[in-house]
Amino acid sequence: MKKLIVGNLKMNTTPSEFKSYAMTIATKAKGTKNSIVICPPYTHLSTAKEIFSGSKVSFGAQNISEEENGSLTGEISARMIKDLGTEYVIIGHSERRQKFKENDKTINKKIKTALANGLKVVLCVGETLQTRANKQACTFVRKQIDDDLKGIYENELESVVIAYEPIWAIGSGKNVTAKDIQKMVEAIRKEVEYLYSPKASKNISVIYGGSVGLSNCKKLLSLEFLNGALVGGASLDVDSFVVIAKENY
Ligand code: PEP
């Protein structure tokens, strides 16, 4: 089954380091059936355009402003990144929710801005360890989806991928069981069905993120209920990432 593999470089690599990284991926990704999306820092997007044009690799940004333009020193708009050929944007990553205090209202606005500018959205959702311990994980994530997708039309969901990322599994090496992922993916699809339709629920892509690496990618990506993976730490090592991204599951 064809999978979507998204690499989130976070605030790592310089533009020149990224150039050789991107060239390696573009070369080695040839022939893969999977869809590969690399999300580097904003400063690397023009290099991404230059190197990934005509290759199997797409690229995305890690954030956008919720506003279209204006007096917002230091912010980057959806239109700016779209103009650079960017196809995707990650919205609602837990690091932005926690460290930059983004709430569901802001995230909802960012999704609308992204879609209005023709970008595809990787919407990140996921619970804390405490929420999981309280047996509220599915309820919590369903509420995030409900709030984040408010006012988004069913036909726009074609451009939305939901990334389930349990916060406690990100960068921690902690593994979530396949059973827990399956339960969450079902909960996410139920919420999409409740908000939209059975068709929307069936068609939406749901990927998993949280310490996906060489040791567990095969197991995780062969789960037929998952459409792919969001890879953070392991995407920094180009050789590991190529193995994860190219694997034919
Ligand atoms: C992430 O930050 O989105 C992520 C999945 O990171 P890691 O793979 O390092 O857990």
PDB file of N, CA and C in Angstrom, residues 50-142:
ATOM      1  N   GLU A  50      14.062  24.266  -5.712  1.00  0.00           N
ATOM      2  CA  GLU A  50      15.082  24.070  -6.742  1.00  0.00           C
ATOM      3  C   GLU A  50      15.442  22.583  -6.880  1.00  0.00           C
ATOM      4  N   ILE A  51      15.611  21.919  -5.745  1.00  0.00           N
ATOM      5  CA  ILE A  51      16.105  20.534  -5.794  1.00  0.00           C
ATOM      6  C   ILE A  51      14.989  19.512  -6.023  1.00  0.00           C
ATOM      7  N   PHE A  52      13.826  19.758  -5.435  1.00  0.00           N
ATOM      8  CA  PHE A  52      12.769  18.736  -5.540  1.00  0.00           C
ATOM      9  C   PHE A  52      11.925  18.858  -6.814  1.00  0.00           C
ATOM     10  N   SER A  53      12.046  19.987  -7.558  1.00  0.00           N
ATOM     11  CA  SER A  53      11.265  20.119  -8.799  1.00  0.00           C
ATOM     12  C   SER A  53      11.566  18.941  -9.718  1.00  0.00           C
ATOM     13  N   GLY A  54      10.520  18.317 -10.192  1.00  0.00           N
ATOM     14  CA  GLY A  54      10.692  17.200 -11.116  1.00  0.00           C
ATOM     15  C   GLY A  54      11.110  15.904 -10.435  1.00  0.00           C
ATOM     16  N   SER A  55      11.195  15.908  -9.090  1.00  0.00           N
ATOM     17  CA  SER A  55      11.548  14.665  -8.382  1.00  0.00           C
ATOM     18  C   SER A  55      10.284  14.062  -7.761  1.00  0.00           C
ATOM     19  N   LYS A  56      10.457  12.955  -7.038  1.00  0.00           N
ATOM     20  CA  LYS A  56       9.331  12.287  -6.385  1.00  0.00           C
ATOM     21  C   LYS A  56       8.983  12.958  -5.053  1.00  0.00           C
ATOM     22  N   VAL A  57       9.782  13.968  -4.678  1.00  0.00           N
ATOM     23  CA  VAL A  57       9.652  14.530  -3.333  1.00  0.00           C
ATOM     24  C   VAL A  57       8.903  15.863  -3.357  1.00  0.00           C
ATOM     25  N   SER A  58       7.936  16.002  -2.445  1.00  0.00           N
ATOM     26  CA  SER A  58       7.250  17.285  -2.275  1.00  0.00           C
ATOM     27  C   SER A  58       7.811  17.942  -1.020  1.00  0.00           C
ATOM     28  N   PHE A  59       7.467  19.192  -0.815  1.00  0.00           N
ATOM     29  CA  PHE A  59       7.958  19.827   0.404  1.00  0.00           C
ATOM     30  C   PHE A  59       6.892  20.701   1.053  1.00  0.00           C
ATOM     31  N   GLY A  60       7.109  20.924   2.344  1.00  0.00           N
ATOM     32  CA  GLY A  60       6.135  21.697   3.102  1.00  0.00           C
ATOM     33  C   GLY A  60       6.828  22.577   4.120  1.00  0.00           C
ATOM     34  N   ALA A  61       6.046  23.486   4.708  1.00  0.00           N
ATOM     35  CA  ALA A  61       6.565  24.329   5.787  1.00  0.00           C
ATOM     36  C   ALA A  61       6.075  23.756   7.123  1.00  0.00           C
ATOM     37  N   GLN A  62       6.626  24.279   8.198  1.00  0.00           N
ATOM     38  CA  GLN A  62       6.289  23.740   9.530  1.00  0.00           C
ATOM     39  C   GLN A  62       5.255  24.587  10.258  1.00  0.00           C
ATOM     40  N   ASN A  63       4.879  25.714   9.644  1.00  0.00           N
ATOM     41  CA  ASN A  63       3.966  26.638  10.309  1.00  0.00           C
ATOM     42  C   ASN A  63       3.603  27.738   9.320  1.00  0.00           C
ATOM     43  N   ILE A  64       2.526  28.470   9.599  1.00  0.00           N
ATOM     44  CA  ILE A  64       2.226  29.721   8.879  1.00  0.00           C
ATOM     45  C   ILE A  64       1.523  30.650   9.861  1.00  0.00           C
ATOM     46  N   SER A  65       1.446  31.912   9.482  1.00  0.00           N
ATOM     47  CA  SER A  65       0.641  32.853  10.268  1.00  0.00           C
ATOM     48  C   SER A  65      -0.826  32.559   9.988  1.00  0.00           C
ATOM     49  N   GLU A  66      -1.676  32.843  10.965  1.00  0.00           N
ATOM     50  CA  GLU A  66      -3.114  32.675  10.700  1.00  0.00           C
ATOM     51  C   GLU A  66      -3.644  33.845   9.865  1.00  0.00           C
ATOM     52  N   GLU A  67      -2.868  34.935   9.800  1.00  0.00           N
ATOM     53  CA  GLU A  67      -3.311  36.119   9.053  1.00  0.00           C
ATOM     54  C   GLU A  67      -2.776  36.066   7.627  1.00  0.00           C
ATOM     55  N   GLU A  68      -3.492  36.757   6.732  1.00  0.00           N
ATOM     56  CA  GLU A  68      -3.071  36.776   5.320  1.00  0.00           C
ATOM     57  C   GLU A  68      -1.861  37.685   5.114  1.00  0.00           C
ATOM     58  N   ASN A  69      -1.834  38.827   5.801  1.00  0.00           N
ATOM     59  CA  ASN A  69      -0.719  39.773   5.712  1.00  0.00           C
ATOM     60  C   ASN A  69      -0.898  40.824   6.801  1.00  0.00           C
ATOM     61  N   GLY A  70       0.004  41.784   6.857  1.00  0.00           N
ATOM     62  CA  GLY A  70      -0.189  42.868   7.820  1.00  0.00           C
ATOM     63  C   GLY A  70       1.034  43.161   8.657  1.00  0.00           C
ATOM     64  N   SER A  71       0.834  43.979   9.687  1.00  0.00           N
ATOM     65  CA  SER A  71       1.936  44.411  10.552  1.00  0.00           C
ATOM     66  C   SER A  71       2.201  43.332  11.599  1.00  0.00           C
ATOM     67  N   LEU A  72       2.864  42.296  11.198  1.00  0.00           N
ATOM     68  CA  LEU A  72       3.094  41.138  12.072  1.00  0.00           C
ATOM     69  C   LEU A  72       4.567  40.764  11.958  1.00  0.00           C
ATOM     70  N   THR A  73       5.394  41.570  12.555  1.00  0.00           N
ATOM     71  CA  THR A  73       6.837  41.417  12.426  1.00  0.00           C
ATOM     72  C   THR A  73       7.294  39.990  12.721  1.00  0.00           C
ATOM     73  N   GLY A  74       8.034  39.445  11.790  1.00  0.00           N
ATOM     74  CA  GLY A  74       8.611  38.108  12.008  1.00  0.00           C
ATOM     75  C   GLY A  74       7.727  36.965  11.549  1.00  0.00           C
ATOM     76  N   GLU A  75       6.490  37.265  11.152  1.00  0.00           N
ATOM     77  CA  GLU A  75       5.595  36.176  10.732  1.00  0.00           C
ATOM     78  C   GLU A  75       5.768  35.864   9.234  1.00  0.00           C
ATOM     79  N   ILE A  76       5.324  34.671   8.847  1.00  0.00           N
ATOM     80  CA  ILE A  76       5.405  34.220   7.445  1.00  0.00           C
ATOM     81  C   ILE A  76       3.996  33.801   7.027  1.00  0.00           C
ATOM     82  N   SER A  77       3.554  34.297   5.882  1.00  0.00           N
ATOM     83  CA  SER A  77       2.171  34.009   5.472  1.00  0.00           C
ATOM     84  C   SER A  77       2.081  32.793   4.544  1.00  0.00           C
ATOM     85  N   ALA A  78       0.858  32.286   4.430  1.00  0.00           N
ATOM     86  CA  ALA A  78       0.584  31.158   3.528  1.00  0.00           C
ATOM     87  C   ALA A  78       0.914  31.529   2.084  1.00  0.00           C
ATOM     88  N   ARG A  79       0.568  32.766   1.720  1.00  0.00           N
ATOM     89  CA  ARG A  79       0.801  33.215   0.348  1.00  0.00           C
ATOM     90  C   ARG A  79       2.291  33.243   0.011  1.00  0.00           C
ATOM     91  N   MET A  80       3.087  33.635   0.997  1.00  0.00           N
ATOM     92  CA  MET A  80       4.543  33.690   0.764  1.00  0.00           C
ATOM     93  C   MET A  80       5.106  32.309   0.469  1.00  0.00           C
ATOM     94  N   ILE A  81       4.693  31.327   1.252  1.00  0.00           N
ATOM     95  CA  ILE A  81       5.272  29.987   1.040  1.00  0.00           C
ATOM     96  C   ILE A  81       4.685  29.318  -0.197  1.00  0.00           C
ATOM     97  N   LYS A  82       3.432  29.646  -0.493  1.00  0.00           N
ATOM     98  CA  LYS A  82       2.809  29.099  -1.713  1.00  0.00           C
ATOM     99  C   LYS A  82       3.559  29.615  -2.948  1.00  0.00           C
ATOM    100  N   ASP A  83       3.931  30.878  -2.885  1.00  0.00           N
ATOM    101  CA  ASP A  83       4.662  31.499  -3.995  1.00  0.00           C
ATOM    102  C   ASP A  83       6.007  30.810  -4.230  1.00  0.00           C
ATOM    103  N   LEU A  84       6.540  30.164  -3.193  1.00  0.00           N
ATOM    104  CA  LEU A  84       7.811  29.435  -3.345  1.00  0.00           C
ATOM    105  C   LEU A  84       7.592  27.995  -3.803  1.00  0.00           C
ATOM    106  N   GLY A  85       6.344  27.665  -4.132  1.00  0.00           N
ATOM    107  CA  GLY A  85       6.075  26.318  -4.636  1.00  0.00           C
ATOM    108  C   GLY A  85       5.793  25.303  -3.545  1.00  0.00           C
ATOM    109  N   THR A  86       5.594  25.780  -2.323  1.00  0.00           N
ATOM    110  CA  THR A  86       5.350  24.871  -1.195  1.00  0.00           C
ATOM    111  C   THR A  86       3.984  24.206  -1.346  1.00  0.00           C
ATOM    112  N   GLU A  87       3.934  22.904  -1.090  1.00  0.00           N
ATOM    113  CA  GLU A  87       2.670  22.179  -1.281  1.00  0.00           C
ATOM    114  C   GLU A  87       1.946  21.934   0.053  1.00  0.00           C
ATOM    115  N   TYR A  88       2.717  21.678   1.104  1.00  0.00           N
ATOM    116  CA  TYR A  88       2.123  21.302   2.394  1.00  0.00           C
ATOM    117  C   TYR A  88       2.489  22.286   3.493  1.00  0.00           C
ATOM    118  N   VAL A  89       1.708  22.268   4.572  1.00  0.00           N
ATOM    119  CA  VAL A  89       2.131  22.953   5.798  1.00  0.00           C
ATOM    120  C   VAL A  89       1.665  22.127   7.003  1.00  0.00           C
ATOM    121  N   ILE A  90       2.567  21.995   7.962  1.00  0.00           N
ATOM    122  CA  ILE A  90       2.201  21.310   9.215  1.00  0.00           C
ATOM    123  C   ILE A  90       1.516  22.348  10.104  1.00  0.00           C
ATOM    124  N   ILE A  91       0.354  21.998  10.608  1.00  0.00           N
ATOM    125  CA  ILE A  91      -0.357  22.922  11.506  1.00  0.00           C
ATOM    126  C   ILE A  91      -0.740  22.171  12.783  1.00  0.00           C
ATOM    127  N   GLY A  92      -0.559  22.855  13.924  1.00  0.00           N
ATOM    128  CA  GLY A  92      -0.980  22.279  15.204  1.00  0.00           C
ATOM    129  C   GLY A  92      -0.002  21.291  15.796  1.00  0.00           C
ATOM    130  N   HIS A  93       1.265  21.361  15.372  1.00  0.00           N
ATOM    131  CA  HIS A  93       2.251  20.462  15.989  1.00  0.00           C
ATOM    132  C   HIS A  93       2.255  20.715  17.489  1.00  0.00           C
ATOM    133  N   SER A  94       2.463  19.657  18.278  1.00  0.00           N
ATOM    134  CA  SER A  94       2.377  19.809  19.739  1.00  0.00           C
ATOM    135  C   SER A  94       3.413  20.794  20.279  1.00  0.00           C
ATOM    136  N   GLU A  95       4.552  20.925  19.566  1.00  0.00           N
ATOM    137  CA  GLU A  95       5.549  21.903  20.036  1.00  0.00           C
ATOM    138  C   GLU A  95       5.003  23.317  19.887  1.00  0.00           C
ATOM    139  N   ARG A  96       4.222  23.562  18.867  1.00  0.00           N
ATOM    140  CA  ARG A  96       3.619  24.882  18.704  1.00  0.00           C
ATOM    141  C   ARG A  96       2.463  25.058  19.686  1.00  0.00           C
ATOM    142  N   ARG A  97       1.727  23.991  19.907  1.00  0.00           N
ATOM    143  CA  ARG A  97       0.627  24.106  20.878  1.00  0.00           C
ATOM    144  C   ARG A  97       1.190  24.373  22.275  1.00  0.00           C
ATOM    145  N   GLN A  98       2.274  23.667  22.637  1.00  0.00           N
ATOM    146  CA  GLN A  98       2.781  23.779  24.008  1.00  0.00           C
ATOM    147  C   GLN A  98       3.732  24.953  24.193  1.00  0.00           C
ATOM    148  N   LYS A  99       4.731  25.060  23.293  1.00  0.00           N
ATOM    149  CA  LYS A  99       5.767  26.079  23.519  1.00  0.00           C
ATOM    150  C   LYS A  99       5.352  27.454  23.013  1.00  0.00           C
ATOM    151  N   PHE A 100       4.465  27.509  22.027  1.00  0.00           N
ATOM    152  CA  PHE A 100       4.055  28.803  21.474  1.00  0.00           C
ATOM    153  C   PHE A 100       2.589  29.091  21.779  1.00  0.00           C
ATOM    154  N   LYS A 101       2.035  28.281  22.668  1.00  0.00           N
ATOM    155  CA  LYS A 101       0.676  28.506  23.196  1.00  0.00           C
ATOM    156  C   LYS A 101      -0.389  28.644  22.106  1.00  0.00           C
ATOM    157  N   GLU A 102      -0.251  27.869  21.031  1.00  0.00           N
ATOM    158  CA  GLU A 102      -1.295  27.907  20.004  1.00  0.00           C
ATOM    159  C   GLU A 102      -2.496  27.094  20.478  1.00  0.00           C
ATOM    160  N   ASN A 103      -3.665  27.683  20.389  1.00  0.00           N
ATOM    161  CA  ASN A 103      -4.858  26.936  20.799  1.00  0.00           C
ATOM    162  C   ASN A 103      -5.653  26.492  19.567  1.00  0.00           C
ATOM    163  N   ASP A 104      -6.721  25.752  19.808  1.00  0.00           N
ATOM    164  CA  ASP A 104      -7.486  25.201  18.686  1.00  0.00           C
ATOM    165  C   ASP A 104      -8.114  26.294  17.812  1.00  0.00           C
ATOM    166  N   LYS A 105      -8.404  27.441  18.436  1.00  0.00           N
ATOM    167  CA  LYS A 105      -8.995  28.547  17.664  1.00  0.00           C
ATOM    168  C   LYS A 105      -7.971  29.083  16.643  1.00  0.00           C
ATOM    169  N   THR A 106      -6.742  29.246  17.112  1.00  0.00           N
ATOM    170  CA  THR A 106      -5.673  29.718  16.216  1.00  0.00           C
ATOM    171  C   THR A 106      -5.421  28.668  15.133  1.00  0.00           C
ATOM    172  N   ILE A 107      -5.387  27.422  15.563  1.00  0.00           N
ATOM    173  CA  ILE A 107      -5.098  26.333  14.616  1.00  0.00           C
ATOM    174  C   ILE A 107      -6.186  26.266  13.546  1.00  0.00           C
ATOM    175  N   ASN A 108      -7.431  26.421  13.963  1.00  0.00           N
ATOM    176  CA  ASN A 108      -8.549  26.433  13.029  1.00  0.00           C
ATOM    177  C   ASN A 108      -8.379  27.570  12.007  1.00  0.00           C
ATOM    178  N   LYS A 109      -7.961  28.718  12.498  1.00  0.00           N
ATOM    179  CA  LYS A 109      -7.773  29.871  11.602  1.00  0.00           C
ATOM    180  C   LYS A 109      -6.607  29.611  10.628  1.00  0.00           C
ATOM    181  N   LYS A 110      -5.566  28.995  11.139  1.00  0.00           N
ATOM    182  CA  LYS A 110      -4.413  28.681  10.282  1.00  0.00           C
ATOM    183  C   LYS A 110      -4.807  27.687   9.182  1.00  0.00           C
ATOM    184  N   ILE A 111      -5.616  26.699   9.548  1.00  0.00           N
ATOM    185  CA  ILE A 111      -6.049  25.711   8.540  1.00  0.00           C
ATOM    186  C   ILE A 111      -6.846  26.417   7.444  1.00  0.00           C
ATOM    187  N   LYS A 112      -7.744  27.301   7.851  1.00  0.00           N
ATOM    188  CA  LYS A 112      -8.552  28.022   6.849  1.00  0.00           C
ATOM    189  C   LYS A 112      -7.670  28.865   5.938  1.00  0.00           C
ATOM    190  N   THR A 113      -6.684  29.538   6.537  1.00  0.00           N
ATOM    191  CA  THR A 113      -5.778  30.377   5.747  1.00  0.00           C
ATOM    192  C   THR A 113      -4.967  29.511   4.776  1.00  0.00           C
ATOM    193  N   ALA A 114      -4.492  28.371   5.261  1.00  0.00           N
ATOM    194  CA  ALA A 114      -3.699  27.472   4.411  1.00  0.00           C
ATOM    195  C   ALA A 114      -4.542  26.991   3.230  1.00  0.00           C
ATOM    196  N   LEU A 115      -5.745  26.522   3.512  1.00  0.00           N
ATOM    197  CA  LEU A 115      -6.598  25.979   2.444  1.00  0.00           C
ATOM    198  C   LEU A 115      -6.983  27.069   1.443  1.00  0.00           C
ATOM    199  N   ALA A 116      -7.256  28.256   1.956  1.00  0.00           N
ATOM    200  CA  ALA A 116      -7.635  29.374   1.065  1.00  0.00           C
ATOM    201  C   ALA A 116      -6.492  29.721   0.116  1.00  0.00           C
ATOM    202  N   ASN A 117      -5.273  29.389   0.514  1.00  0.00           N
ATOM    203  CA  ASN A 117      -4.114  29.690  -0.327  1.00  0.00           C
ATOM    204  C   ASN A 117      -3.604  28.469  -1.094  1.00  0.00           C
ATOM    205  N   GLY A 118      -4.428  27.423  -1.131  1.00  0.00           N
ATOM    206  CA  GLY A 118      -4.090  26.259  -1.949  1.00  0.00           C
ATOM    207  C   GLY A 118      -3.023  25.348  -1.360  1.00  0.00           C
ATOM    208  N   LEU A 119      -2.829  25.427  -0.036  1.00  0.00           N
ATOM    209  CA  LEU A 119      -1.850  24.531   0.598  1.00  0.00           C
ATOM    210  C   LEU A 119      -2.549  23.298   1.151  1.00  0.00           C
ATOM    211  N   LYS A 120      -1.820  22.185   1.200  1.00  0.00           N
ATOM    212  CA  LYS A 120      -2.333  20.984   1.859  1.00  0.00           C
ATOM    213  C   LYS A 120      -1.877  21.031   3.313  1.00  0.00           C
ATOM    214  N   VAL A 121      -2.740  20.551   4.188  1.00  0.00           N
ATOM    215  CA  VAL A 121      -2.474  20.683   5.621  1.00  0.00           C
ATOM    216  C   VAL A 121      -2.192  19.328   6.257  1.00  0.00           C
ATOM    217  N   VAL A 122      -1.115  19.270   7.051  1.00  0.00           N
ATOM    218  CA  VAL A 122      -0.905  18.110   7.931  1.00  0.00           C
ATOM    219  C   VAL A 122      -1.287  18.589   9.320  1.00  0.00           C
ATOM    220  N   LEU A 123      -2.468  18.203   9.767  1.00  0.00           N
ATOM    221  CA  LEU A 123      -2.976  18.659  11.064  1.00  0.00           C
ATOM    222  C   LEU A 123      -2.550  17.677  12.157  1.00  0.00           C
ATOM    223  N   CYS A 124      -1.766  18.169  13.118  1.00  0.00           N
ATOM    224  CA  CYS A 124      -1.296  17.294  14.202  1.00  0.00           C
ATOM    225  C   CYS A 124      -2.235  17.363  15.405  1.00  0.00           C
ATOM    226  N   VAL A 125      -2.571  16.198  15.894  1.00  0.00           N
ATOM    227  CA  VAL A 125      -3.388  16.093  17.111  1.00  0.00           C
ATOM    228  C   VAL A 125      -2.746  15.026  18.004  1.00  0.00           C
ATOM    229  N   GLY A 126      -3.064  15.070  19.288  1.00  0.00           N
ATOM    230  CA  GLY A 126      -2.505  14.040  20.168  1.00  0.00           C
ATOM    231  C   GLY A 126      -2.593  14.445  21.619  1.00  0.00           C
ATOM    232  N   GLU A 127      -2.575  13.437  22.478  1.00  0.00           N
ATOM    233  CA  GLU A 127      -2.815  13.668  23.905  1.00  0.00           C
ATOM    234  C   GLU A 127      -1.523  13.629  24.727  1.00  0.00           C
ATOM    235  N   THR A 128      -1.574  14.166  25.937  1.00  0.00           N
ATOM    236  CA  THR A 128      -0.452  14.053  26.884  1.00  0.00           C
ATOM    237  C   THR A 128      -0.535  12.682  27.560  1.00  0.00           C
ATOM    238  N   LEU A 129       0.524  12.346  28.276  1.00  0.00           N
ATOM    239  CA  LEU A 129       0.541  11.070  28.996  1.00  0.00           C
ATOM    240  C   LEU A 129      -0.533  11.065  30.098  1.00  0.00           C
ATOM    241  N   GLN A 130      -0.696  12.236  30.717  1.00  0.00           N
ATOM    242  CA  GLN A 130      -1.696  12.353  31.791  1.00  0.00           C
ATOM    243  C   GLN A 130      -3.098  12.084  31.257  1.00  0.00           C
ATOM    244  N   THR A 131      -3.383  12.674  30.089  1.00  0.00           N
ATOM    245  CA  THR A 131      -4.707  12.470  29.479  1.00  0.00           C
ATOM    246  C   THR A 131      -4.909  10.998  29.149  1.00  0.00           C
ATOM    247  N   ARG A 132      -3.847  10.346  28.665  1.00  0.00           N
ATOM    248  CA  ARG A 132      -3.954   8.910  28.359  1.00  0.00           C
ATOM    249  C   ARG A 132      -4.173   8.116  29.645  1.00  0.00           C
ATOM    250  N   ALA A 133      -3.413   8.482  30.705  1.00  0.00           N
ATOM    251  CA  ALA A 133      -3.550   7.762  31.974  1.00  0.00           C
ATOM    252  C   ALA A 133      -4.970   7.911  32.521  1.00  0.00           C
ATOM    253  N   ASN A 134      -5.575   9.055  32.233  1.00  0.00           N
ATOM    254  CA  ASN A 134      -6.966   9.289  32.688  1.00  0.00           C
ATOM    255  C   ASN A 134      -8.006   8.660  31.762  1.00  0.00           C
ATOM    256  N   LYS A 135      -7.537   7.904  30.803  1.00  0.00           N
ATOM    257  CA  LYS A 135      -8.406   7.217  29.822  1.00  0.00           C
ATOM    258  C   LYS A 135      -9.269   8.200  29.019  1.00  0.00           C
ATOM    259  N   GLN A 136      -8.686   9.382  28.757  1.00  0.00           N
ATOM    260  CA  GLN A 136      -9.422  10.405  28.023  1.00  0.00           C
ATOM    261  C   GLN A 136      -8.828  10.679  26.647  1.00  0.00           C
ATOM    262  N   ALA A 137      -7.851   9.832  26.234  1.00  0.00           N
ATOM    263  CA  ALA A 137      -7.108  10.136  25.003  1.00  0.00           C
ATOM    264  C   ALA A 137      -8.034  10.307  23.786  1.00  0.00           C
ATOM    265  N   CYS A 138      -8.925   9.345  23.567  1.00  0.00           N
ATOM    266  CA  CYS A 138      -9.772   9.420  22.360  1.00  0.00           C
ATOM    267  C   CYS A 138     -10.730  10.615  22.432  1.00  0.00           C
ATOM    268  N   THR A 139     -11.302  10.839  23.611  1.00  0.00           N
ATOM    269  CA  THR A 139     -12.228  11.970  23.774  1.00  0.00           C
ATOM    270  C   THR A 139     -11.490  13.280  23.506  1.00  0.00           C
ATOM    271  N   PHE A 140     -10.266  13.369  24.032  1.00  0.00           N
ATOM    272  CA  PHE A 140      -9.471  14.578  23.872  1.00  0.00           C
ATOM    273  C   PHE A 140      -9.155  14.847  22.398  1.00  0.00           C
ATOM    274  N   VAL A 141      -8.709  13.820  21.705  1.00  0.00           N
ATOM    275  CA  VAL A 141      -8.329  13.996  20.292  1.00  0.00           C
ATOM    276  C   VAL A 141      -9.564  14.295  19.431  1.00  0.00           C
ATOM    277  N   ARG A 142     -10.684  13.655  19.744  1.00  0.00           N
ATOM    278  CA  ARG A 142     -11.915  13.936  18.983  1.00  0.00           C
ATOM    279  C   ARG A 142     -12.317  15.400  19.142  1.00  0.00           C
TER     280      ARG A 142
END
